[in-house]
Tab-separated table of C-alpha atoms in Angstrom:
chain	number	residue	atom	x	y	z
A	288	MET	CA	-1.980	49.089	-20.071
A	289	ALA	CA	0.302	47.486	-18.141
A	290	ASP	CA	0.360	50.564	-15.606
A	291	LEU	CA	-3.214	50.500	-14.854
A	292	VAL	CA	-3.426	50.603	-11.316
A	293	MET	CA	-5.825	47.605	-9.653
A	294	PRO	CA	-8.394	49.010	-7.322
A	295	LYS	CA	-9.097	47.861	-3.405
A	296	LEU	CA	-12.058	46.390	-4.777
A	297	ILE	CA	-10.435	43.757	-7.292
A	298	ASN	CA	-8.609	42.444	-4.360
A	299	LEU	CA	-10.911	43.103	-2.074
A	300	LEU	CA	-13.575	40.618	-3.788
A	301	SER	CA	-10.839	38.464	-4.837
A	302	SER	CA	-9.974	38.105	-1.030
A	303	LEU	CA	-13.729	38.168	-0.795
A	304	LEU	CA	-13.871	34.738	-3.165
A	305	GLN	CA	-11.954	33.214	-2.026
A	306	ARG	CA	-12.575	32.055	1.471
A	307	ALA	CA	-16.230	31.006	0.610
A	308	ALA	CA	-14.452	29.332	-1.604
A	309	GLU	CA	-11.675	27.450	0.664
A	310	SER	CA	-14.377	27.524	3.006
A	311	ASN	CA	-17.124	25.616	0.731
A	312	ASP	CA	-13.607	23.538	-0.181
A	313	LEU	CA	-12.960	22.087	2.906
A	314	ASN	CA	-16.396	22.190	4.473
A	315	ARG	CA	-19.144	21.169	1.447
A	316	PRO	CA	-17.795	17.821	-0.356
A	317	LEU	CA	-18.262	17.887	-3.607
A	318	HIS	CA	-20.031	14.294	-3.976
A	319	THR	CA	-23.294	17.005	-2.164
A	320	GLN	CA	-23.024	19.337	-4.278
A	321	LYS	CA	-24.988	19.401	-7.046
A	322	ILE	CA	-22.215	19.603	-10.796
A	323	SER	CA	-23.022	21.800	-13.163
A	324	ILE	CA	-21.943	23.949	-16.165
A	325	PHE	CA	-19.692	25.768	-13.794
A	326	TYR	CA	-17.661	23.468	-12.600
A	327	GLY	CA	-14.242	22.803	-14.274
A	328	LEU	CA	-12.577	19.435	-14.659
A	329	ILE	CA	-9.785	20.898	-12.976
A	330	ARG	CA	-8.789	23.213	-9.941
A	331	PRO	CA	-7.580	26.602	-12.948
A	332	ASN	CA	-3.771	27.080	-12.318
A	333	ILE	CA	-4.397	31.073	-11.705
A	334	SER	CA	-5.205	32.642	-8.147
A	335	ILE	CA	-8.259	34.602	-8.266
A	336	GLU	CA	-7.294	37.617	-7.910
A	337	LYS	CA	-4.806	37.179	-11.268
A	338	TYR	CA	-7.958	36.217	-12.498
A	339	LEU	CA	-9.911	39.557	-11.510
A	340	GLU	CA	-7.475	41.076	-12.381
A	341	ARG	CA	-6.720	40.095	-15.869
A	342	ILE	CA	-10.474	40.298	-16.478
A	343	PHE	CA	-10.758	44.087	-14.382
A	344	ARG	CA	-7.418	45.042	-17.091
A	345	TYR	CA	-8.839	43.960	-19.875
A	346	ALA	CA	-12.725	44.187	-19.655
A	347	ASN	CA	-13.354	48.003	-19.804
A	348	CYS	CA	-15.620	48.130	-17.237
A	349	SER	CA	-17.048	50.931	-14.979
A	350	PRO	CA	-15.875	49.909	-11.300
A	351	SER	CA	-19.556	49.827	-10.657
A	352	CYS	CA	-19.816	46.431	-13.000
A	353	TYR	CA	-17.722	44.548	-10.575
A	354	VAL	CA	-20.771	45.150	-7.641
A	355	VAL	CA	-23.502	44.171	-9.421
A	356	ALA	CA	-21.350	41.058	-10.964
A	357	TYR	CA	-20.378	40.041	-6.490
A	358	VAL	CA	-24.814	41.309	-6.646
A	359	TYR	CA	-25.353	38.630	-9.290
A	360	LEU	CA	-23.253	36.102	-7.871
A	361	ASP	CA	-24.790	36.255	-4.104
A	362	ARG	CA	-28.448	35.484	-5.759
A	363	PHE	CA	-26.778	33.419	-7.443
A	364	VAL	CA	-25.961	31.070	-5.030
A	365	LYS	CA	-28.260	31.996	-2.731
A	366	SER	CA	-30.801	30.232	-5.882
A	367	GLN	CA	-28.563	27.136	-5.942
A	368	PRO	CA	-27.870	26.570	-2.311
A	369	PHE	CA	-26.465	22.473	-3.825
A	370	LEU	CA	-24.192	25.128	-6.096
A	371	PRO	CA	-21.690	26.588	-3.455
A	372	ILE	CA	-18.720	28.495	-4.885
A	373	ASN	CA	-15.743	26.509	-4.516
A	374	SER	CA	-12.665	26.500	-6.165
A	375	PHE	CA	-14.114	23.752	-9.504
A	376	ASN	CA	-16.394	26.995	-10.571
A	377	VAL	CA	-15.262	30.535	-9.484
A	378	HIS	CA	-13.768	31.595	-12.107
A	379	ARG	CA	-16.684	30.343	-14.669
A	380	LEU	CA	-19.050	32.276	-12.066
A	381	LEU	CA	-16.725	35.002	-12.077
A	382	VAL	CA	-15.890	35.989	-15.438
A	383	THR	CA	-19.978	35.163	-16.089
A	384	SER	CA	-21.513	37.781	-13.362
A	385	VAL	CA	-18.492	40.432	-14.492
A	386	LEU	CA	-19.852	39.715	-18.185
A	387	ILE	CA	-23.669	39.736	-17.884
A	388	SER	CA	-23.467	42.775	-15.398
A	389	ILE	CA	-21.235	44.573	-18.140
A	390	LYS	CA	-23.822	44.401	-20.464
A	391	PHE	CA	-26.270	45.349	-18.070
A	392	MET	CA	-24.883	48.291	-16.532
A	393	ASP	CA	-22.310	49.543	-19.754
A	394	ASP	CA	-22.945	51.450	-22.599
A	395	ILE	CA	-20.280	49.700	-24.515
A	396	CYS	CA	-19.142	46.185	-24.527
A	397	PHE	CA	-17.404	43.671	-26.218
A	398	ASN	CA	-18.909	40.821	-27.860
A	399	ASN	CA	-19.175	37.091	-25.381
A	400	ALA	CA	-15.892	35.934	-28.068
A	401	TYR	CA	-13.683	39.074	-26.468
A	402	TYR	CA	-15.214	38.270	-23.651
A	403	ALA	CA	-14.514	34.461	-22.736
A	404	LYS	CA	-10.668	34.852	-24.282
A	405	VAL	CA	-10.414	37.211	-21.592
A	406	GLY	CA	-11.364	34.354	-18.752
A	407	GLY	CA	-9.371	31.491	-21.470
A	408	ILE	CA	-13.057	29.886	-21.856
A	409	SER	CA	-14.544	28.802	-25.604
A	410	THR	CA	-16.955	30.892	-26.991
A	411	VAL	CA	-19.677	28.279	-26.905
A	412	GLU	CA	-18.741	27.897	-23.436
A	413	ILE	CA	-19.228	31.530	-22.141
A	414	ASN	CA	-21.936	31.198	-23.812
A	415	LEU	CA	-23.354	27.866	-22.007
A	416	LEU	CA	-22.713	29.730	-19.006
A	417	GLU	CA	-24.576	33.265	-19.478
A	418	VAL	CA	-27.720	31.618	-20.611
A	419	ASP	CA	-27.556	29.108	-17.449
A	420	PHE	CA	-26.663	32.140	-15.088
A	421	LEU	CA	-28.976	34.215	-16.319
A	422	PHE	CA	-32.134	31.598	-15.861
A	423	GLY	CA	-29.623	30.697	-12.529
A	424	LEU	CA	-30.446	34.156	-11.303
A	425	GLY	CA	-34.251	34.429	-13.174
A	426	PHE	CA	-33.330	37.562	-15.276
A	427	GLN	CA	-33.963	38.981	-12.588
A	428	LEU	CA	-30.631	41.439	-13.237
A	429	ASN	CA	-31.976	45.018	-11.686
A	430	VAL	CA	-30.301	46.354	-9.203
A	431	THR	CA	-31.851	48.831	-6.748
A	432	PRO	CA	-29.967	51.738	-5.500
A	433	GLU	CA	-30.931	50.523	-1.829
A	434	THR	CA	-29.147	47.208	-2.964
A	435	PHE	CA	-26.131	48.683	-4.672
A	436	ARG	CA	-25.214	50.830	-1.325
A	437	ASP	CA	-26.453	48.773	0.927
A	438	TYR	CA	-23.476	46.203	-1.125
A	439	CYS	CA	-21.469	48.901	-1.049
A	440	THR	CA	-21.178	49.277	2.612
A	441	TYR	CA	-21.142	45.631	3.561
A	442	LEU	CA	-17.816	46.053	1.134
A	443	GLN	CA	-15.996	49.666	2.200
A	444	SER	CA	-16.675	47.474	6.051
A	445	GLU	CA	-15.031	44.275	4.709
A	446	MET	CA	-12.126	46.452	3.422
A	447	MET	CA	-11.617	48.638	6.623
A	448	MET	CA	-11.971	45.150	8.871
A	449	GLY	CA	-8.965	43.510	6.333
A	450	PHE	CA	-7.862	45.931	4.926
A	451	PRO	CA	-6.757	48.860	6.478
A	452	PRO	CA	-6.167	52.314	4.683
A	453	VAL	CA	-2.486	52.797	4.128
A	454	CYS	CA	-2.744	56.242	4.202
A	455	SER	CA	-3.157	58.958	7.180
A	456	ALA	CA	-6.224	60.468	5.278
A	457	PRO	CA	-9.245	58.337	6.361
A	458	PRO	CA	-11.914	57.171	2.936
A	459	VAL	CA	-14.662	59.358	2.130
A	460	LEU	CA	-17.304	57.293	0.889
A	461	THR	CA	-19.009	58.781	-2.314
A	462	MET	CA	-22.347	57.452	-3.172
A	463	GLY	CA	-24.502	57.717	-6.556
A	464	ALA	CA	-27.478	56.278	-7.784
A	465	ASP	CA	-25.122	54.005	-10.333
A	466	HIS	CA	-22.016	54.285	-7.558
A	467	CYS	CA	-19.776	54.213	-4.865
A	468	ALA	CA	-16.217	54.687	-4.673
A	469	ILE	CA	-13.615	54.202	-1.194
A	470	ILE	CA	-11.682	57.940	-2.520
A	471	ASN	CA	-8.042	58.330	-0.259
A	472	GLU	CA	-4.859	60.533	-1.118
A	473	ASP	CA	-4.171	57.411	-3.693
A	474	ASP	CA	-7.887	57.479	-5.893
A	475	CYS	CA	-7.597	54.446	-4.511
A	476	GLN	CA	-11.638	52.906	-5.155
A	477	SER	CA	-13.476	50.383	-3.660
A	478	GLN	CA	-17.622	48.944	-3.977
A	479	HIS	CA	-20.178	46.795	-0.589
A	480	HIS	CA	-23.035	45.315	0.837
A	481	GLN	CA	-24.678	44.045	3.608
A	482	PRO	CA	-25.153	40.246	3.355
A	483	GLN	CA	-22.000	38.554	2.789
A	484	LEU	CA	-21.350	35.105	0.043
A	485	ALA	CA	-23.639	32.449	0.569
A	486	VAL	CA	-20.869	29.746	1.677
């Protein structure tokens, strides 16, 4: 698995989450935020990018799961205004949203103990995080094709602004009801949305 190529989507999502976490760390003091099960006592040593790459490397899920996980994160943060993404909770929120999107989107997935190990937390903790996240979403897991397309479009526009393509051929957006991908000469993939993750 060491030679696995990271899709641009992974780098883009980690960049967006890093921006949101840093902004909230600076602009929203911790004492004004709701403390929840998602908060760690200390900031994890692993960067958001390395953490998401680790999840990508070992989760073995479809690329669509990362877009849907982003939709879930956005919904969760909007429904929990006193629980913004920051450097103390972003890792737990991320692994939980990916876990739930995999279970909802993919036909085959590992058990929670496996994803807990990938995320560097205990099985008991991932189980509690999953339940809390699902209640935070009101169990609203369905993502319509239109919503998926909107998020894909947003992510693609972010990629174009922040990650200009290095190849000479312009990327071509291909979308279906269950996936979207940016394909260029390097066969790179990415996904997109319209509203930005709440900060």
